[in-house]
Coordinates of C-alpha atoms in Angstrom, one line a residue:
X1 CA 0.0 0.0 0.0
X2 CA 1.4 3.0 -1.2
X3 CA 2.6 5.6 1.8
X4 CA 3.2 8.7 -0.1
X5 CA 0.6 11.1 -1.4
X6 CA 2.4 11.4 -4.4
X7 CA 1.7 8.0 -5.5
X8 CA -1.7 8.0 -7.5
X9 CA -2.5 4.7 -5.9
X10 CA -2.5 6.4 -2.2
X11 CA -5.9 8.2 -3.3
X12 CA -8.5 5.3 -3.5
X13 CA -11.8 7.0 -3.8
X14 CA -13.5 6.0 -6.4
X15 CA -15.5 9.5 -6.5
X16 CA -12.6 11.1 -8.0
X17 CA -12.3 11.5 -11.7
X18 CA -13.4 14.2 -14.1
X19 CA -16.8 13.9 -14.7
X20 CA -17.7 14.6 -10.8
X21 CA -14.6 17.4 -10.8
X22 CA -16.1 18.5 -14.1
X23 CA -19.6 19.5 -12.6
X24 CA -18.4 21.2 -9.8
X25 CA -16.1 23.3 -11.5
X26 CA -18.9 24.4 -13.8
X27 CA -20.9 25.3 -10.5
X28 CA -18.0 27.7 -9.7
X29 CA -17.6 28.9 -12.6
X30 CA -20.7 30.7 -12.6
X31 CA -21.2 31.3 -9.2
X32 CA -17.9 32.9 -8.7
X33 CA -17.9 34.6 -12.3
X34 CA -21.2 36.0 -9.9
X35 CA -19.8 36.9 -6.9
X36 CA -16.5 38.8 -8.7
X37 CA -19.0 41.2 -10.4
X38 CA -21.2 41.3 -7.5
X39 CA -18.3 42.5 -5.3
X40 CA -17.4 45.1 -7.9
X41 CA -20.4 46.2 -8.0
X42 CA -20.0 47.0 -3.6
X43 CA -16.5 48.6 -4.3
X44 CA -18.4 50.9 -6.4
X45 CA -21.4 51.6 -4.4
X46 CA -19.0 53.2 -2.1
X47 CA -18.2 55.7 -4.8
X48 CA -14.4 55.3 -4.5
X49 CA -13.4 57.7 -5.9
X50 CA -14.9 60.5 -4.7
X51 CA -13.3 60.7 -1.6
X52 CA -10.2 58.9 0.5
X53 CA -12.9 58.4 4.0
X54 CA -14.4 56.2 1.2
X55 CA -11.8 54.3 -0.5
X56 CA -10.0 51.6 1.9
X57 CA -7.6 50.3 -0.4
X58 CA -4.6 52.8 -1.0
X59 CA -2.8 52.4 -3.7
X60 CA -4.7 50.6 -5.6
X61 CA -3.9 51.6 -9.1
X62 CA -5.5 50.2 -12.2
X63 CA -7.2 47.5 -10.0
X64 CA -9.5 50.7 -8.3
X65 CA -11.3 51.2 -12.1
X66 CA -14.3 52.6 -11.6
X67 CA -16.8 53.0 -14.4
X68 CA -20.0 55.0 -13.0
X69 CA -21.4 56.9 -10.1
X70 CA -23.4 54.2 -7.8
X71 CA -27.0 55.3 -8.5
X72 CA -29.5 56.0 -5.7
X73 CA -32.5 54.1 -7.6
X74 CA -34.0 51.6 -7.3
X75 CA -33.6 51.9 -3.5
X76 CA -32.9 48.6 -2.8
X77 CA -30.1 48.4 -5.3
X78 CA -27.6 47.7 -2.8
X79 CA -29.7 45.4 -1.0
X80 CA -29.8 42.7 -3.9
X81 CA -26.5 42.8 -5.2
X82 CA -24.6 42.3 -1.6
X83 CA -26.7 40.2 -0.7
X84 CA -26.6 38.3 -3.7
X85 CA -23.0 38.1 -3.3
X86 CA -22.5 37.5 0.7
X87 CA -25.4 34.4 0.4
X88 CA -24.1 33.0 -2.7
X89 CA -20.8 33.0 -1.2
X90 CA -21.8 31.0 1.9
X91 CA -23.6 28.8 -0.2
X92 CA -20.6 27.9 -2.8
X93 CA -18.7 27.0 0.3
X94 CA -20.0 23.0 0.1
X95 CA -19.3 23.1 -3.6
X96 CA -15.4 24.7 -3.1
X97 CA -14.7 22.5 -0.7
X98 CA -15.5 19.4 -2.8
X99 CA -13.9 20.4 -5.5
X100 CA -10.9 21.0 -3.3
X101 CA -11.2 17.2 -2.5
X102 CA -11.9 15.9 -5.9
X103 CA -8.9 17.5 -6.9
X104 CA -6.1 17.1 -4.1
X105 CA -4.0 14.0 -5.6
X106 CA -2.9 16.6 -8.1
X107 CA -1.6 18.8 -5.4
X108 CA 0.9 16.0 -4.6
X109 CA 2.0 15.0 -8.0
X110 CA 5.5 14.2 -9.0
X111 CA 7.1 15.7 -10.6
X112 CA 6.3 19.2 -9.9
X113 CA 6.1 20.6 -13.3
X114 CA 6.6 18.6 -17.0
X115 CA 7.0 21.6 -18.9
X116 CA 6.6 25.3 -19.1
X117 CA 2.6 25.2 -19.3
X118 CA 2.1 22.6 -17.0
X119 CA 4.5 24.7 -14.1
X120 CA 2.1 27.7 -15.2
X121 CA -0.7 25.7 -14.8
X122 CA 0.6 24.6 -11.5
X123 CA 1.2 28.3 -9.9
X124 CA -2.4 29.3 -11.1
X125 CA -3.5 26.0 -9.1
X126 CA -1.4 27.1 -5.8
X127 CA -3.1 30.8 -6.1
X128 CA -6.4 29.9 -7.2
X129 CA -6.6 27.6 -3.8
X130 CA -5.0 29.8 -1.6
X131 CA -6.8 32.9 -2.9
X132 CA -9.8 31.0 -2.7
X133 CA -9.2 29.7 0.8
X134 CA -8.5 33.5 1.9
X135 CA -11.6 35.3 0.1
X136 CA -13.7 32.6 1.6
X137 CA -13.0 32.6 4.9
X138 CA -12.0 36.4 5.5
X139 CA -15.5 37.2 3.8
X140 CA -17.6 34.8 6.6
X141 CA -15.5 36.2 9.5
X142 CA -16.3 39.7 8.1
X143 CA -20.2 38.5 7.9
X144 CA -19.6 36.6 10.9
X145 CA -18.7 40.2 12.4
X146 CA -15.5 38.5 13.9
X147 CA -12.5 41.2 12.8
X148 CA -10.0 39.2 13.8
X149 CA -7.8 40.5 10.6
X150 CA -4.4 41.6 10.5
X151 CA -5.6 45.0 9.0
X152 CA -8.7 46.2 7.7
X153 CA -10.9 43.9 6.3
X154 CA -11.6 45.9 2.7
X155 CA -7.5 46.1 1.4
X156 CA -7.5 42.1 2.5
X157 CA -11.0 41.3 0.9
X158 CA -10.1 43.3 -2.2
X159 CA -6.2 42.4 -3.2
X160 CA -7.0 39.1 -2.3
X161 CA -10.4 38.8 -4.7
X162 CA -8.0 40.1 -7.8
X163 CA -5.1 37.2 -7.1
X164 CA -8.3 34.7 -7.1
X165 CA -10.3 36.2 -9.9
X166 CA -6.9 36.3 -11.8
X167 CA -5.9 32.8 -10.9
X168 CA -9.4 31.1 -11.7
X169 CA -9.9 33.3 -14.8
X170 CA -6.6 31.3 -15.8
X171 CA -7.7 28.3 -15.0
X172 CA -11.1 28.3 -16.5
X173 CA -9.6 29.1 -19.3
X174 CA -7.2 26.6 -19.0
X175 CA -9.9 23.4 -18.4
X176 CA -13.1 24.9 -19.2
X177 CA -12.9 23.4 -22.5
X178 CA -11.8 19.6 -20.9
X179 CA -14.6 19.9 -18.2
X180 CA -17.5 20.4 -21.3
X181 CA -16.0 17.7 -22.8
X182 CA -16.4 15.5 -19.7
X183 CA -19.5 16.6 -19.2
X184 CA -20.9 15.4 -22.6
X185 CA -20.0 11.7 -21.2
X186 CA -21.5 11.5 -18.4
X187 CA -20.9 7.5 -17.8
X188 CA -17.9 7.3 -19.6
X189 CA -15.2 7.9 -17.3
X190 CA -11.8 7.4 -18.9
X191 CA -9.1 5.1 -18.2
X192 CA -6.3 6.0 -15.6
X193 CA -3.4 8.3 -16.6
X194 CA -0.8 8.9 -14.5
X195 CA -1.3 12.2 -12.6
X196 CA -5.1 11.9 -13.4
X197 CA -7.9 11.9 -11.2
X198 CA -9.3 8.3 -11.1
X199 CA -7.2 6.1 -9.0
X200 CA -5.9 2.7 -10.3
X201 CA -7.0 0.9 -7.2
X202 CA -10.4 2.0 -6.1
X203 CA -11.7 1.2 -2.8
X204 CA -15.6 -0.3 -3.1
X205 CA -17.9 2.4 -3.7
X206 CA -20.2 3.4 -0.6
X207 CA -22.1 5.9 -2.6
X208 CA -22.5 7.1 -6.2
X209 CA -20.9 10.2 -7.9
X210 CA -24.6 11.4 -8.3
X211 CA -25.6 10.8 -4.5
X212 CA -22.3 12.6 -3.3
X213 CA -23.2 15.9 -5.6
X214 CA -26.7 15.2 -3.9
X215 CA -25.1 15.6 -0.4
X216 CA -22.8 18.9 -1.3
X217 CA -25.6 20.1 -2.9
X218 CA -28.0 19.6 0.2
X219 CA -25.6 21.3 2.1
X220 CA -25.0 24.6 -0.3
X221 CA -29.4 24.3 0.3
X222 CA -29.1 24.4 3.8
X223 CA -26.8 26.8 4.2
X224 CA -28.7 29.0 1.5
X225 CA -31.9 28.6 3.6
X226 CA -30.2 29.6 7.2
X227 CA -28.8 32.7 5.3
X228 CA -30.7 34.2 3.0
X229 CA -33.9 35.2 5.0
X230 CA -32.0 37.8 6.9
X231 CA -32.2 40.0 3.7
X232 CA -35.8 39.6 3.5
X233 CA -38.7 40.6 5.6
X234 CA -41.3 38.8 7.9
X235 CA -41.0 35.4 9.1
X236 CA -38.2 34.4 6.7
X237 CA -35.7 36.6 8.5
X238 CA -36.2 34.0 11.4
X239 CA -34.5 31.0 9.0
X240 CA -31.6 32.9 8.7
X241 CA -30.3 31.1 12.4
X242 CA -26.8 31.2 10.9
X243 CA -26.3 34.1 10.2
X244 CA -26.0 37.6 12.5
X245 CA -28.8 39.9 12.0
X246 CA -31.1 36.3 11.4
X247 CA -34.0 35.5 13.6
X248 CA -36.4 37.4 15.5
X249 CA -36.4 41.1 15.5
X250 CA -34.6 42.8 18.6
X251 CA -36.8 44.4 20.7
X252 CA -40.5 45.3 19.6
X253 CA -41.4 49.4 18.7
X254 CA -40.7 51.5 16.0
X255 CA -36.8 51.5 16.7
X256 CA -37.1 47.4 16.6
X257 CA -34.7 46.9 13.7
X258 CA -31.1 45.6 12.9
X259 CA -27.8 47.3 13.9
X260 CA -24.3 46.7 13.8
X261 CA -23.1 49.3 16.1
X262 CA -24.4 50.3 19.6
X263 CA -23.8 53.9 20.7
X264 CA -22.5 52.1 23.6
X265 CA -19.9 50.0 21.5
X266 CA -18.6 53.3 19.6
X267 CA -18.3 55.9 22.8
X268 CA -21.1 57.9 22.4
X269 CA -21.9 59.4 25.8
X270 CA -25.9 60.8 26.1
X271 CA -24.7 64.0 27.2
X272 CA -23.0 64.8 23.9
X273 CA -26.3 64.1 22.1
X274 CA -28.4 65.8 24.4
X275 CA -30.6 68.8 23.3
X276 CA -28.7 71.2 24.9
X277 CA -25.0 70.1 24.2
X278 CA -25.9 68.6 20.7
X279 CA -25.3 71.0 17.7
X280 CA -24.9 70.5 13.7
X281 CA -22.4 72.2 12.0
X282 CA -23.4 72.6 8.2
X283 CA -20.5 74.2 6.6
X284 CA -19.9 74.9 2.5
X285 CA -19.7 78.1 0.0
X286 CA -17.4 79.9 3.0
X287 CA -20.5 79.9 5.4
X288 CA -21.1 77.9 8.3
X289 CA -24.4 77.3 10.8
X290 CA -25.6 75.5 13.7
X291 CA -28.2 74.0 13.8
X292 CA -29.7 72.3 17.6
X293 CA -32.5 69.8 17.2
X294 CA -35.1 72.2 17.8
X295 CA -33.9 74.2 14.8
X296 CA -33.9 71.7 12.4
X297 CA -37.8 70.8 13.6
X298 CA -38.3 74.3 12.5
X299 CA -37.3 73.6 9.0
X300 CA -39.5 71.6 6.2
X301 CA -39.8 67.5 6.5
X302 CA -39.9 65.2 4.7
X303 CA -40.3 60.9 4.8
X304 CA -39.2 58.5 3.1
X305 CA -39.3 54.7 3.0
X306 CA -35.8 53.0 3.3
X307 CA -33.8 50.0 3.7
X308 CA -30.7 49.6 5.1
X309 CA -28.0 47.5 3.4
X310 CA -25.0 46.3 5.0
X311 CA -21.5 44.8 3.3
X312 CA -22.2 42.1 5.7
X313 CA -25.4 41.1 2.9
X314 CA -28.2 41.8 5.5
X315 CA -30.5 44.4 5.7
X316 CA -33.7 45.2 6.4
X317 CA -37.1 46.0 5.5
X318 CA -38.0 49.7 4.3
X319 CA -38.5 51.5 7.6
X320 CA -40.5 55.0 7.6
X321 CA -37.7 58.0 8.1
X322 CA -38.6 61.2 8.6
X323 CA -36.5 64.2 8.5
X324 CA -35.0 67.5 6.7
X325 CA -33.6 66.6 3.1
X326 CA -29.8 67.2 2.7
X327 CA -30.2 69.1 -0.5
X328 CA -32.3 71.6 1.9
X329 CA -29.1 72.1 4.2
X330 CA -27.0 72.6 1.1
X331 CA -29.3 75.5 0.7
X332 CA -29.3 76.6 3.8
X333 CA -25.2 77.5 3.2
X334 CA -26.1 78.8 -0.1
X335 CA -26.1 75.9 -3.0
X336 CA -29.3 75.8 -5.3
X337 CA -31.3 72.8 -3.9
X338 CA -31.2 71.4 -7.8
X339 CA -26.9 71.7 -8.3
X340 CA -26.2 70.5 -4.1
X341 CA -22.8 69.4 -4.1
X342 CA -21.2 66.4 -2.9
X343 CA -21.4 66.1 1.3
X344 CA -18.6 65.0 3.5
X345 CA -20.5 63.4 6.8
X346 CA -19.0 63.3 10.1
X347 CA -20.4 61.9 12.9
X348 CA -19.9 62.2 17.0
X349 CA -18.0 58.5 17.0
X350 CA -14.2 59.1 17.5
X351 CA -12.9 55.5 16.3
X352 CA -13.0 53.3 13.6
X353 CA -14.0 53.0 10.3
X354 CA -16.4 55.3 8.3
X355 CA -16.7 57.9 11.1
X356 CA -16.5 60.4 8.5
X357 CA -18.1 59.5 5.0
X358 CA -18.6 61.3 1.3
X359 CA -22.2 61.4 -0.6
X360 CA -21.9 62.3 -4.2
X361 CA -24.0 64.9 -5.7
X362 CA -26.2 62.7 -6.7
X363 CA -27.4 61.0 -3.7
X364 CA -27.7 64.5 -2.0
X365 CA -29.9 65.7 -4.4
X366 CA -32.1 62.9 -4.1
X367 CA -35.4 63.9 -2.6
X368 CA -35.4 61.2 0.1
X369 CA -32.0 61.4 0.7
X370 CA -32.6 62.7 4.1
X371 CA -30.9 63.7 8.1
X372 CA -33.0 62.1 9.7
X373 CA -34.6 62.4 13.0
X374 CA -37.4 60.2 13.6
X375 CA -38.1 56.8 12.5
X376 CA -41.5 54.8 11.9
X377 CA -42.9 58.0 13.7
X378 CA -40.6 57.9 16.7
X379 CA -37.2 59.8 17.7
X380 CA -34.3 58.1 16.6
X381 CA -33.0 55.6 19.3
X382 CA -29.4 55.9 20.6
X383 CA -28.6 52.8 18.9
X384 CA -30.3 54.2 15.6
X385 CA -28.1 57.5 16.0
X386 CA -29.9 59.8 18.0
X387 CA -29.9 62.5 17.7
X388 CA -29.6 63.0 13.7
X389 CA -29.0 60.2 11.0
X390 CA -28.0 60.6 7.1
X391 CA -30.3 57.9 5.2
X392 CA -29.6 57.7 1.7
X393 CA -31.6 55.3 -1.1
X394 CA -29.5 52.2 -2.5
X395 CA -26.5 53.5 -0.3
X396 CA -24.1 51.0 1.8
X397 CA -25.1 51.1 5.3
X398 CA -21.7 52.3 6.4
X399 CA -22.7 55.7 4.4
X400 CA -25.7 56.0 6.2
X401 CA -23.8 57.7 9.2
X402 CA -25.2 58.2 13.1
X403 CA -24.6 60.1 15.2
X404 CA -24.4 63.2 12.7
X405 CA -22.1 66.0 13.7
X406 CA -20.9 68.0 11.1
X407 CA -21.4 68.0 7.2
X408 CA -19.7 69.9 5.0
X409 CA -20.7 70.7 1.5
X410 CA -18.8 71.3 -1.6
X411 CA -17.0 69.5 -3.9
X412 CA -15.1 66.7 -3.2

């Protein structure tokens, strides 16, 4: 009995071969093909490029190409297309991890590299699984909302994404054309070759080819169906049990939704936000006012039925915000409500990421982009970001800053 995993006789499942390799790789293809665009499509709903408080990834170069400003309709935009890619990623995991399997003798194979192609073809395997390996599991600890990362999540998440995408690109090209031919005969598996997939002393079967893509397949189903609710509304939010944000609502009331961030978590002390210490600073066109909550009652308001989406892929229903319109405080410093300029957004939390985010022109202009102050006809809660939040259609949560301090308006 061979010892070494470099001997094709060591691997004795009879499941390997390229048929059952063949039908999972098409599976990826698509579904990662998916998720890439999917994740380009986040990078630019943070409009990148409009500002550095938006843009986590320095020096990113050609990768950071960015083709249009992130559009603020329809208003659930941002909703579908993370959490397209954050559920479809959890539920490829089955699928990645059997092909993984079906595939491993050739990670031991002797000797290294036959020839030019084949020690290319080799590197793009080493990449694509360790780039897979990486975007995988740094995107569930990141919807997991365990930041155990050596840096910020979005650089890792993002170079890493472009040395897989690159790598499977590569290899799709390589053996797309190999795995269609497989799949055309479905029964006829061919005869061993060395450093091939079927081994040339097969243990007895103890389940088809068919019934093991039934059970990597039931799993990709049941993860889909203990993740996916928590983008939904209603009862199906309470499958989601795997996923943060799943289940039950927190709390009952009109401030009974999902949050990341307490105030608590993020230092923000009551008396900062109280009526009488709590100010807004609107700034732009060399003029600057302050606004307390009692002045910005005093102004026109306006509602507006919004989600909120979060990179994490959850979100929730459309909740009932009421408040002043930004384009009205860009013309309270002097802008024409129909040319408002792009916003910067600060907010009372001192630490961490997006304390301080950029809204294009655009999405300030929009009529129900709003700072809100009451939600489903109540005050804001502390945890909602009492005592003024920016809400913004199709935005990324993260955009949608508490805790609202100071915006200044202007081109950015």
């Amino acid at each position: 009995m061979p010892r070494s995993p470099s001997s094709p006789a060591f691997w004795r499942s009879p499941l390997r071969g390229p048929w059952f390799t063949s039908v999972l790789g098409v599976v990826l293809l698509v579904g990662i093909t998916v998720l890439f665009v999917t994740g380009l499509l986040s990078y630019a709903a943070y409009n990148p490029d409009l500002s550095p408080v938006n843009d986590k990834t320095p020096d990113k170069g050609l990768l950071g190409f960015y083709l249009f400003a992130w559009p603020t309709d329809p208003s659930w935009l941002y909703r579908l297309t993370q959490g397209t890619h954050v559920t479809l990623g959890i539920a490829l995991i089955p699928v990645l991890l059997a092909k993984l399997w079906s595939v491993v003798p050739k990670l031991f194979a002797l000797p290294p590299a036959r020839s030019l192609a084949h020690a290319l073809e080799r590197l793009s395997l080493l990449l694509l699984v360790g780039g897979g390996l990486f975007e995988f599991t740094t995107g569930v600890l990141n919807v997991q909302l365990d930041y155990v990362f050596p840096g910020s999540f979005y650089p890792l998440h993002f170079y890493g994404a472009w040395v897989f995408f690159a790598a499977f690109l590569a290899h799709a090209v390589l053996k797309t054309p190999a795995a269609l031919r497989n799949l055309r005969h479905l029964r006829n598996e061919p005869p061993y070759e060395e450093g091939e997939l079927v081994s040339p002393n097969p243990a007895e079967p103890t389940v088809s080819r068919r019934g093991a893509l039934g059970v990597v397949g039931g799993g990709s189903l049941l993860l889909f169906g203990t993740t996916v609710g928590r983008g939904f509304d209603g009862p199906l939010r309470e499958t989601a049990l795997l996923a943060p944000h799943g289940g039950p609502e927190p709390g009952s009331g009109p401030g009974a939704f999902q949050i990341n961030k307490t105030a608590a978590a993020v230092g923000i002390d009551a008396r900062e936000t109280s009526e009488e210490a709590w100010r807004l600073v609107v700034e732009g066109n060399g003029r600057t006012v302050r606004l307390g909550r009692a002045e910005l009652l005093q102004l026109p308001l306006h509602s507006a039925a919004l989600p909120i989406a979060c990179v994490e892929g959850w979100s929730t229903s459309d909740q009932w915000w009421r408040g002043v319109r930004l384009r009205d405080l860009a013309a309270l410093v002097g802008y024409e409500t129909d040319a408002a300029p792009d916003v910067l957004v600060e907010s009372l939390q001192r630490h961490g990421a997006f304390r301080r985010s950029a809204l294009r022109d655009n999405q300030v202009r929009d009529p129900r982009s709003l700072l809100a102050l009451f939600v489903n006809g109540a005050d804001l809660t502390p945890d909602h970001g009492y005592p003024a939040r920016v809400i913004v259609p199709a935005a990324p949560g993260v955009l949608n800053t508490k805790w609202v301090a100071r915006m200044t308006f202007g081109d950015l």
